[in-house]
mmCIF file of C-alpha atoms in Angstrom:
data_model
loop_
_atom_site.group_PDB
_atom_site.id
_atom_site.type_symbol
_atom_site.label_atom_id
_atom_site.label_comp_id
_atom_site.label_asym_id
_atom_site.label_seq_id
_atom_site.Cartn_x
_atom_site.Cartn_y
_atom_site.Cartn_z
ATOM 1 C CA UNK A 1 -69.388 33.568 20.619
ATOM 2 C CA UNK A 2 -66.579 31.594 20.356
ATOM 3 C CA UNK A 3 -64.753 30.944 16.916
ATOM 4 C CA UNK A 4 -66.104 27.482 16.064
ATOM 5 C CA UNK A 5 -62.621 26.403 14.145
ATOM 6 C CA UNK A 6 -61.290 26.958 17.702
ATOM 7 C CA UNK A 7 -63.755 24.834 19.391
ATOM 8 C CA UNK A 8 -62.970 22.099 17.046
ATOM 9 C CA UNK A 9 -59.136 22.888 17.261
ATOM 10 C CA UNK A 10 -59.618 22.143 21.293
ATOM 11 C CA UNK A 11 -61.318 19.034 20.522
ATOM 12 C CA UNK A 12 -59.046 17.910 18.613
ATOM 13 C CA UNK A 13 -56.300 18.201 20.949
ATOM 14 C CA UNK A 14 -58.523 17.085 24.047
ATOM 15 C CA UNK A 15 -58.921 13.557 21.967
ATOM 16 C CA UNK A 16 -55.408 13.496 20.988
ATOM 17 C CA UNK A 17 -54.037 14.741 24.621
ATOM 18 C CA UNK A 18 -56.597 12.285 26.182
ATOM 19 C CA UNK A 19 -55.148 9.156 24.312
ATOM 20 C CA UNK A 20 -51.779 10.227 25.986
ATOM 21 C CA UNK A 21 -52.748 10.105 29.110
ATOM 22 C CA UNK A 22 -53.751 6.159 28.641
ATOM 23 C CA UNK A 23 -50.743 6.087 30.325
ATOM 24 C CA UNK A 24 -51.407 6.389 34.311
ATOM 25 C CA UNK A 25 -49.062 8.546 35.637
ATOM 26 C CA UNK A 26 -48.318 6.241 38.533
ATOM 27 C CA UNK A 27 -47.292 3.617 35.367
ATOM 28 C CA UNK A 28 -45.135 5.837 34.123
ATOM 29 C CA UNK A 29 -41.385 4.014 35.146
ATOM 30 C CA UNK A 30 -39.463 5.955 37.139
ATOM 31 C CA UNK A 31 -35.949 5.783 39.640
ATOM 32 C CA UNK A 32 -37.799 7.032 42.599
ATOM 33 C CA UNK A 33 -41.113 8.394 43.501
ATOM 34 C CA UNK A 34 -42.457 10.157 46.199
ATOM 35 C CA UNK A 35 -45.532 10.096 48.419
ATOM 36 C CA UNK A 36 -47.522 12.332 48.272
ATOM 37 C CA UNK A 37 -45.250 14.161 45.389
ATOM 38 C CA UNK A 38 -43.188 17.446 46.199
ATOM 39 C CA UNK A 39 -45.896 19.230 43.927
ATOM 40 C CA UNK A 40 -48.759 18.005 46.396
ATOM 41 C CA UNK A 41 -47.047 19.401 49.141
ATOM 42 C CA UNK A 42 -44.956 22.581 47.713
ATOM 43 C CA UNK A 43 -48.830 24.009 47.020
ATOM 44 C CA UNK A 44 -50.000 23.441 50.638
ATOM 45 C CA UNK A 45 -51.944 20.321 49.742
ATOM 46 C CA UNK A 46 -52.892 17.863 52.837
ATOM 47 C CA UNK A 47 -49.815 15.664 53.372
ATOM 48 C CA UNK A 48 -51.888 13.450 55.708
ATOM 49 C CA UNK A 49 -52.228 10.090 54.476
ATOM 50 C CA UNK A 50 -55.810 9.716 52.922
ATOM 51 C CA UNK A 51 -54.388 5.908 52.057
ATOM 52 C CA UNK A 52 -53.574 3.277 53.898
ATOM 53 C CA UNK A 53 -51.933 0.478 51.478
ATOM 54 C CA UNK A 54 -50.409 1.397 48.065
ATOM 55 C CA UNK A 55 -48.519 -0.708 45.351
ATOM 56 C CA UNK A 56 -44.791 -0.580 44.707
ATOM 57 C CA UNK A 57 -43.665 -2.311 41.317
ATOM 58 C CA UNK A 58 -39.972 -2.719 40.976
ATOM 59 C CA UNK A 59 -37.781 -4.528 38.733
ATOM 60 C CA UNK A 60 -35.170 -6.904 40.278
ATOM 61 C CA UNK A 61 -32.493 -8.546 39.094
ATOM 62 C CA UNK A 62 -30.135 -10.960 41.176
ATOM 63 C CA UNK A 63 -27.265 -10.478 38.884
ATOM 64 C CA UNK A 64 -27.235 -6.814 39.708
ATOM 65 C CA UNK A 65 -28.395 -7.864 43.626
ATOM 66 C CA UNK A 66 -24.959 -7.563 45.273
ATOM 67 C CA UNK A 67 -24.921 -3.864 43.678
ATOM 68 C CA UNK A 68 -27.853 -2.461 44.056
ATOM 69 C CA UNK A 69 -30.630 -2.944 46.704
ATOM 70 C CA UNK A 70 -33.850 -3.435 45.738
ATOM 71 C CA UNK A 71 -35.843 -0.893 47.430
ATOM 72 C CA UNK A 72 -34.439 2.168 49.377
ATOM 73 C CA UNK A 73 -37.209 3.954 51.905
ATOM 74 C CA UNK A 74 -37.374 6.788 53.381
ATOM 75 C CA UNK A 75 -39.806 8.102 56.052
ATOM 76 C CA UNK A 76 -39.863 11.599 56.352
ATOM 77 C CA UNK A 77 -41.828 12.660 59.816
ATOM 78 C CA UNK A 78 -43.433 16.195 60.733
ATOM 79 C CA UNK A 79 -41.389 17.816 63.133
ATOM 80 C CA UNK A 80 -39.435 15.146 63.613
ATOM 81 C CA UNK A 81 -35.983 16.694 65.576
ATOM 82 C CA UNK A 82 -33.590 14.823 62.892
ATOM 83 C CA UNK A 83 -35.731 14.866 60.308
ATOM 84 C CA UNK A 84 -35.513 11.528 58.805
ATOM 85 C CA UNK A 85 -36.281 8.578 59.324
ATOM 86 C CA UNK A 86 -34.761 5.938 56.925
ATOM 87 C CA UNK A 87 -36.123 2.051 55.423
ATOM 88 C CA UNK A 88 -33.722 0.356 53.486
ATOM 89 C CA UNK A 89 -34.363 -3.115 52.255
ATOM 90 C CA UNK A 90 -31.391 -4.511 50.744
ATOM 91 C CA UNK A 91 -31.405 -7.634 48.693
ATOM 92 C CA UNK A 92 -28.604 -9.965 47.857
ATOM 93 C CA UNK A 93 -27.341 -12.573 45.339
ATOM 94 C CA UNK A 94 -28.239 -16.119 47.097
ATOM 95 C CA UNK A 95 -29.321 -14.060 50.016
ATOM 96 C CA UNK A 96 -31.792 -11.831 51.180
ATOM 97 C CA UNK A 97 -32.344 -9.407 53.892
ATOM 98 C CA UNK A 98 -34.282 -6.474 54.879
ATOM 99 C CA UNK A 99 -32.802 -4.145 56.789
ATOM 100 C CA UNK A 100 -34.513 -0.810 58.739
ATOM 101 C CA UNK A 101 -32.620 2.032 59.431
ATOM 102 C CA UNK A 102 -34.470 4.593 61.655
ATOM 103 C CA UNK A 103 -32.492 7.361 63.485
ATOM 104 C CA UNK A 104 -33.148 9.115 66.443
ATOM 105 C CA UNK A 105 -35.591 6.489 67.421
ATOM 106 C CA UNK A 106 -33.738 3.845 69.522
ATOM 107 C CA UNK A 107 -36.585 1.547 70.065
ATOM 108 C CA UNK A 108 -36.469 0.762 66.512
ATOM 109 C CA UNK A 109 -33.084 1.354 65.081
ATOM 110 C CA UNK A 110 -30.784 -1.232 63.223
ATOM 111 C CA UNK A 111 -33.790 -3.788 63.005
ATOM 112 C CA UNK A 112 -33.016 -6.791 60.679
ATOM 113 C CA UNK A 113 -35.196 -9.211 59.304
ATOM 114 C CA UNK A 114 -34.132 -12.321 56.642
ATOM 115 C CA UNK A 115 -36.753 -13.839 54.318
ATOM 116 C CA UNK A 116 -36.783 -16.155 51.286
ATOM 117 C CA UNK A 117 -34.305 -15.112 48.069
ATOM 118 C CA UNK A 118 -36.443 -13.090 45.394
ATOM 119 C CA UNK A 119 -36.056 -14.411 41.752
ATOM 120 C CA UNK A 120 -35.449 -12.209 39.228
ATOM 121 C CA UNK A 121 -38.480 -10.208 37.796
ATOM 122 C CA UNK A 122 -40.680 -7.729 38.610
ATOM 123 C CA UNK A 123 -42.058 -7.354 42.302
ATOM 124 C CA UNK A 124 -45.035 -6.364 44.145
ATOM 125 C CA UNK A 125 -45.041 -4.405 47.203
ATOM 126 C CA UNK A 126 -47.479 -3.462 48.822
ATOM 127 C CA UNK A 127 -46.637 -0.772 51.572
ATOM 128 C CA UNK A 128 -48.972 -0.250 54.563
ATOM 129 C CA UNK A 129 -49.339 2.491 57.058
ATOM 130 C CA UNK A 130 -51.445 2.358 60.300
ATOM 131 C CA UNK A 131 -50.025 2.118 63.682
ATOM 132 C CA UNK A 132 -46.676 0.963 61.907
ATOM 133 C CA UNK A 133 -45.360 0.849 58.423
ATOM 134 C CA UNK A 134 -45.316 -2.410 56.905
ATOM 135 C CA UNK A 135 -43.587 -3.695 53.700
ATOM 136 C CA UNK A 136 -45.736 -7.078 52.018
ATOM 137 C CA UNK A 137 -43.973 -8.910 49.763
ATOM 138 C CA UNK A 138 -46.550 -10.138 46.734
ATOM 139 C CA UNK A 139 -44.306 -12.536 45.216
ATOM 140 C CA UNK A 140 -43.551 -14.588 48.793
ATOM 141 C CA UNK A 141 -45.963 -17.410 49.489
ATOM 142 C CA UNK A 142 -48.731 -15.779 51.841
ATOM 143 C CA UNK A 143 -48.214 -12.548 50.945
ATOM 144 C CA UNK A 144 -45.436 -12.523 53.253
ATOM 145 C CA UNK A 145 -45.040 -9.450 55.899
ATOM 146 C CA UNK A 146 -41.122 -8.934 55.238
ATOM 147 C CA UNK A 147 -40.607 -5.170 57.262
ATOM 148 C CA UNK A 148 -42.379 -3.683 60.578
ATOM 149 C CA UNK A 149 -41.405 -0.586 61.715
ATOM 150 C CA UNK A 150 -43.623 0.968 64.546
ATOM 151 C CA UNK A 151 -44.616 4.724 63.701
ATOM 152 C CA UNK A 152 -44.311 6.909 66.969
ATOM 153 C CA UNK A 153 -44.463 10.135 65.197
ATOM 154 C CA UNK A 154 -46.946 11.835 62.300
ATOM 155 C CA UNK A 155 -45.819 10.845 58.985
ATOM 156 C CA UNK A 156 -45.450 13.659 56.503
ATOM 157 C CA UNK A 157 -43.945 11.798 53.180
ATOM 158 C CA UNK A 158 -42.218 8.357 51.846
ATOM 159 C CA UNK A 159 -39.658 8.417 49.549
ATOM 160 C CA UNK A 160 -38.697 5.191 47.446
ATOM 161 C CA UNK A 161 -35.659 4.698 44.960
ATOM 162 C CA UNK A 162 -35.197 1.496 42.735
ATOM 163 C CA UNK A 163 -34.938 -0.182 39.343
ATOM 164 C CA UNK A 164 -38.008 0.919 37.292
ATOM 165 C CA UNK A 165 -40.559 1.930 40.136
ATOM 166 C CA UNK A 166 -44.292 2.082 39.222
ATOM 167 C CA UNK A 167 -46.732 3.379 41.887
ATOM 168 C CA UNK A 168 -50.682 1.584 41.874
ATOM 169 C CA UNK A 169 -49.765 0.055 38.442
ATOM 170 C CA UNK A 170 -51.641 -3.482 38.981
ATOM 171 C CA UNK A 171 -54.133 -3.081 36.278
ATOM 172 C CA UNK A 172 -52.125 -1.976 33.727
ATOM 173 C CA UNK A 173 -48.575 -1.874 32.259
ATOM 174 C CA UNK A 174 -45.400 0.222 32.962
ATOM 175 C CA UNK A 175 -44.153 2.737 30.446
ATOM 176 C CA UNK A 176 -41.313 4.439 29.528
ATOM 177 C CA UNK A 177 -40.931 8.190 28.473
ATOM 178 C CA UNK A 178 -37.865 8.137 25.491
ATOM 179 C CA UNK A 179 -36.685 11.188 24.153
ATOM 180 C CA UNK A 180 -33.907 12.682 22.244
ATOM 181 C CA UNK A 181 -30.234 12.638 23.701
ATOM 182 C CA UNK A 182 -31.723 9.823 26.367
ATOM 183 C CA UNK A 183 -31.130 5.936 26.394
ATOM 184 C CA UNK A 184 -33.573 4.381 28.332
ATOM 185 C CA UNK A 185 -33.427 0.902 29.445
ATOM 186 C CA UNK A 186 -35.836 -1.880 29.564
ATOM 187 C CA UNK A 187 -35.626 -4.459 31.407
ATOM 188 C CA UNK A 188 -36.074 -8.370 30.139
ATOM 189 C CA UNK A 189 -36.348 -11.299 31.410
ATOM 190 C CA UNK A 190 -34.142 -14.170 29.934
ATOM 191 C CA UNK A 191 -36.615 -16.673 30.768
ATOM 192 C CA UNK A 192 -39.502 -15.537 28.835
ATOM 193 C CA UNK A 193 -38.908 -16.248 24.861
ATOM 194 C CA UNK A 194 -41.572 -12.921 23.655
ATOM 195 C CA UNK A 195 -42.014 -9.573 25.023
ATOM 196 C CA UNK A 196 -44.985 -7.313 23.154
ATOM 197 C CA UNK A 197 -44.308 -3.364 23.104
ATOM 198 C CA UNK A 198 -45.880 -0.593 21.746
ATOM 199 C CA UNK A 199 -44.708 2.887 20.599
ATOM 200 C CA UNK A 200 -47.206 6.175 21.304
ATOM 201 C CA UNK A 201 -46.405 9.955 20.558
ATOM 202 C CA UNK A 202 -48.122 12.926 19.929
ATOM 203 C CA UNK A 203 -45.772 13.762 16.835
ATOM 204 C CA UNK A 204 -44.158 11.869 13.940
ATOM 205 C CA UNK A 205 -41.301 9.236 15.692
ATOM 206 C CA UNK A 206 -38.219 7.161 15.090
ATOM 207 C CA UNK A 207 -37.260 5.147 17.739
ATOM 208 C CA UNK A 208 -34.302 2.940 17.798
ATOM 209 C CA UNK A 209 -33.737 -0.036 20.041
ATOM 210 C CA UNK A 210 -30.810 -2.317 20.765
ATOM 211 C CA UNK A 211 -30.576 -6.128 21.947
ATOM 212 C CA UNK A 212 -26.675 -7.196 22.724
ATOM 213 C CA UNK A 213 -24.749 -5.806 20.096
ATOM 214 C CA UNK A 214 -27.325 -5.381 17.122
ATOM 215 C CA UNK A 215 -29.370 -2.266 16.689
ATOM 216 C CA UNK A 216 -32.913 -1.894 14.387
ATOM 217 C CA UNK A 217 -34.856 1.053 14.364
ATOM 218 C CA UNK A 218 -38.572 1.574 13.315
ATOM 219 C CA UNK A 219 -40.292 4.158 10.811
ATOM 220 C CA UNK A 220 -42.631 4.202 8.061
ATOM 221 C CA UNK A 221 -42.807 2.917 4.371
ATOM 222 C CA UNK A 222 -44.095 4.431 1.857
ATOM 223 C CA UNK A 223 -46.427 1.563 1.339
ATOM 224 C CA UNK A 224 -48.023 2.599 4.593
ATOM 225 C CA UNK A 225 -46.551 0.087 6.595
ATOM 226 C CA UNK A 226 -44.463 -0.094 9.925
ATOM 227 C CA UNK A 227 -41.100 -1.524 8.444
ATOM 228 C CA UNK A 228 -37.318 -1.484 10.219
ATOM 229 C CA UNK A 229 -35.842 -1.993 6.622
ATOM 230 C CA UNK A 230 -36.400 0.639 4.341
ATOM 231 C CA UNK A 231 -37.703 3.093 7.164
ATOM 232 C CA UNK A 232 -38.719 6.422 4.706
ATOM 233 C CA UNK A 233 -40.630 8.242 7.010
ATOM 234 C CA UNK A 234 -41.547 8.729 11.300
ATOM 235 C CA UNK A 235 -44.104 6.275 12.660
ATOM 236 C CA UNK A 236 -47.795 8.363 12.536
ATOM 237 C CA UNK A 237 -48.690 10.126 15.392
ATOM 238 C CA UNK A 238 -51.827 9.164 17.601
ATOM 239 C CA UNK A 239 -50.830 5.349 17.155
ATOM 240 C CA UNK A 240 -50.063 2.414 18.948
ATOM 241 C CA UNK A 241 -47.485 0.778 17.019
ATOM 242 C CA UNK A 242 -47.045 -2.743 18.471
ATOM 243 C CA UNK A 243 -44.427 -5.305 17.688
ATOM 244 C CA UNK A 244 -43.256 -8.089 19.461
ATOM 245 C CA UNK A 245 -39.498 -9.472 20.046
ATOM 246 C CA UNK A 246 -39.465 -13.123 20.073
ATOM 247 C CA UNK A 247 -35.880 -14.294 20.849
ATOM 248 C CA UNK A 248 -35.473 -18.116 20.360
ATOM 249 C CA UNK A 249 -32.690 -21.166 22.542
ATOM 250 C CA UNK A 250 -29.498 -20.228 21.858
ATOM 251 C CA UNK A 251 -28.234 -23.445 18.962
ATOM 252 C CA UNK A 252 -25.271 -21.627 19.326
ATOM 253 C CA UNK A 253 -26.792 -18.783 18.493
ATOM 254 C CA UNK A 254 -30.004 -16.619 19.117
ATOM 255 C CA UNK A 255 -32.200 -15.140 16.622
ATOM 256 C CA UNK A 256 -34.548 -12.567 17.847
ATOM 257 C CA UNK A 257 -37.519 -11.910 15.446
ATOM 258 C CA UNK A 258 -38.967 -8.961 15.177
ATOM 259 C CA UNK A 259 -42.895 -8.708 14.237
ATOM 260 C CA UNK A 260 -45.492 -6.524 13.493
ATOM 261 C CA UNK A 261 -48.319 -6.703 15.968
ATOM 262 C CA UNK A 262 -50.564 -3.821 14.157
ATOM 263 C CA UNK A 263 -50.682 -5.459 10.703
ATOM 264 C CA UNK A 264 -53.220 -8.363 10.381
ATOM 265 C CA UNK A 265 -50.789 -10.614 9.242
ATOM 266 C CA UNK A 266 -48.242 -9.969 11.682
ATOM 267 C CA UNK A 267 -46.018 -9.959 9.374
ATOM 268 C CA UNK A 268 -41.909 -10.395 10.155
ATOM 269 C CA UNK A 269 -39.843 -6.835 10.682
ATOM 270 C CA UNK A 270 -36.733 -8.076 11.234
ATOM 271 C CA UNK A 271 -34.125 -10.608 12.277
ATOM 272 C CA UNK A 272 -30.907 -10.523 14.450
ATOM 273 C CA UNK A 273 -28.618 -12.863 15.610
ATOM 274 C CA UNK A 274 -27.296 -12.577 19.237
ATOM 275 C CA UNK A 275 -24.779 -14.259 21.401
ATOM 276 C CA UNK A 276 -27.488 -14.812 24.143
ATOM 277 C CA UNK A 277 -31.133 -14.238 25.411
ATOM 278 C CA UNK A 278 -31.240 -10.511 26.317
ATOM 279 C CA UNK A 279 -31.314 -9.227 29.895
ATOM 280 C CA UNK A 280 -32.494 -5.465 28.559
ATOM 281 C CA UNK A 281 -33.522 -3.826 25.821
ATOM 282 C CA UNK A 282 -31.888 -0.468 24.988
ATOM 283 C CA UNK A 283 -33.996 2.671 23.715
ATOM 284 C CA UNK A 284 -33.676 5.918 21.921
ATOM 285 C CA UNK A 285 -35.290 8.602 19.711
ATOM 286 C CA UNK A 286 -33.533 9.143 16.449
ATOM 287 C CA UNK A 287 -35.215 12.394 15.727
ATOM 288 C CA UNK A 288 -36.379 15.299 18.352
ATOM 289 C CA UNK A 289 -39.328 14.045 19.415
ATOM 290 C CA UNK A 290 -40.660 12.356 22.743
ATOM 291 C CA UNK A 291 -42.382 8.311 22.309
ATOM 292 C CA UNK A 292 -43.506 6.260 25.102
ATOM 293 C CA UNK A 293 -42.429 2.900 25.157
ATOM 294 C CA UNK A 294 -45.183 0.121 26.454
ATOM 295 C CA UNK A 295 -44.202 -3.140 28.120
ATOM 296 C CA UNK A 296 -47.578 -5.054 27.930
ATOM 297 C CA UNK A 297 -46.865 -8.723 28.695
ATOM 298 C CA UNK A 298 -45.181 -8.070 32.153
ATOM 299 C CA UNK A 299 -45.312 -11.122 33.575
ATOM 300 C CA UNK A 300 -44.317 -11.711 37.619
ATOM 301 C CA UNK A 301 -42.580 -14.471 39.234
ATOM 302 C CA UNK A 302 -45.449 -16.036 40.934
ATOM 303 C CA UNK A 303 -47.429 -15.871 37.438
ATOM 304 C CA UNK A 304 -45.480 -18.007 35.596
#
């Protein structure tokens, strides 16, 4: 018979480990992701497709357009003689273009196709495999089609690289994994005034975030209260802490507020003063331990 302290002990953790994963992996924000993963595949798992649409988040901003494309694809094809075949969709400041790249297949190489500028914010793909591999822009009127590339061969994986990539993420919100000796950033979106957060971890935290030059950090009083003042102790464990940044027209100035969504009187954390409405929000642990960082008002271009 098993030791019923060790029973309990294994609930415990079950309850605490299952609050964790509130976070969907596939919302967990990432620089690239794969389809199906490398661990799928390493352990002999199908690599047929047993999808046939899936949803590509991505954060884009047309400042950083001229640098960075939006979305970089890769087909990778079963016994395919070179081995790759390659999507990229590039996207431009005041322009924007889609470009696929596939070698060794001359019927479809160097095709080009231009469609309506992007606005900054985050964007829905949805990516679609049949008899060809289609790329649907969300955020276009119609649900454009913006990418066809015919599929002559048996595909055996996709991989995608861009700016904070969540995979089947459309009923609920992107997250970011923060942890000691990392900054992680967060994008923002000038043109919305509030953005609402929330801090998780399975141990004691202290996470510290910075908007333009000014830097507050969040802990615990000893009044039992989250505070960025006096900060005496780690946020609790097993927690949601949310707060909400609410940065105000510059006059010449902005002041960001800071505010305490868990207390019942939402009551004011802190205050800063920046030169302008933030673009990102910068993120780190000041102690050892791993938090995950929750964007929940993620709004979308075609939302507003």
């Amino acid at each position: 018979m098993k030791d019923p302290c060790s029973v309990l002990l294994f609930l415990v953790c079950l309850v605490c480990f299952s609050a964790a994963l509130d976070y969907k992996p596939d919302c967990m924000v990432s620089s690239n992701r794969q389809i199906p993963d490398e661990t799928t595949l390493n352990n002999g798992g199908d690599s047929r497709w047993t999808w046939r649409h899936v949803l590509i988040t991505a954060w884009f901003d047309q400042e950083e357009a001229l640098h960075h494309p939006l979305l970089d694809i890769t087909l990778k094809f079963e016994d395919f003689h070179i081995a790759v075949e390659r999507t990229d969709i590039m996207i431009n400041n005041g322009r924007t273009s889609a470009i696929a790249k596939v070698q060794g297949s001359p019927e479809t190489s160097n095709i080009t196709v231009k469609f309506n500028p992007l606005p900054t914010g985050w964007q829905d793909f949805t990516l679609s495999i049949t008899s060809v591999f289609t790329v649907t822009s969300k955020t276009l009127q119609g649900n454009s089609k913006i990418l066809q590339v015919p599929l002559t061969k048996t595909l055996e994986y996709i991989k995608i690289k861009g700016s904070n990539l969540t995979l089947q993420c459309q009923d609920s919100f992107p997250v970011w994994r923060v942890k000691d000796g990392a900054t992680v950033t967060v994008p923002l979106n000038r043109n919305e005034p509030s953005h609402s957060f929330a801090v998780y971890a399975m141990e004691g935290s202290r996470p510290s975030f910075t908007i333009g030059d000014k830097t507050f950090r969040l802990g615990w009083s000893s009044d039992g209260r989250m505070t960025s003042v006096a900060v005496e102790d780690s946020l609790p464990p097993h927690v949601h802490h949310n707060f909400t940044i609410t940065c105000h027209d510059p006059s010449p100035t902005v002041r960001c507020s800071i505010t305490d969504d868990s207390s019942t009187d939402g009551s004011e954390l802190d205050t800063i003063i920046i030169a302008e409405r933030p673009n990102h929000l910068s993120v780190e642990s000041d102690d050892e331990n791993t938090f995950y960082l929750t964007l929940y008002n993620r709004l979308h271009p075609k939302e507003k």
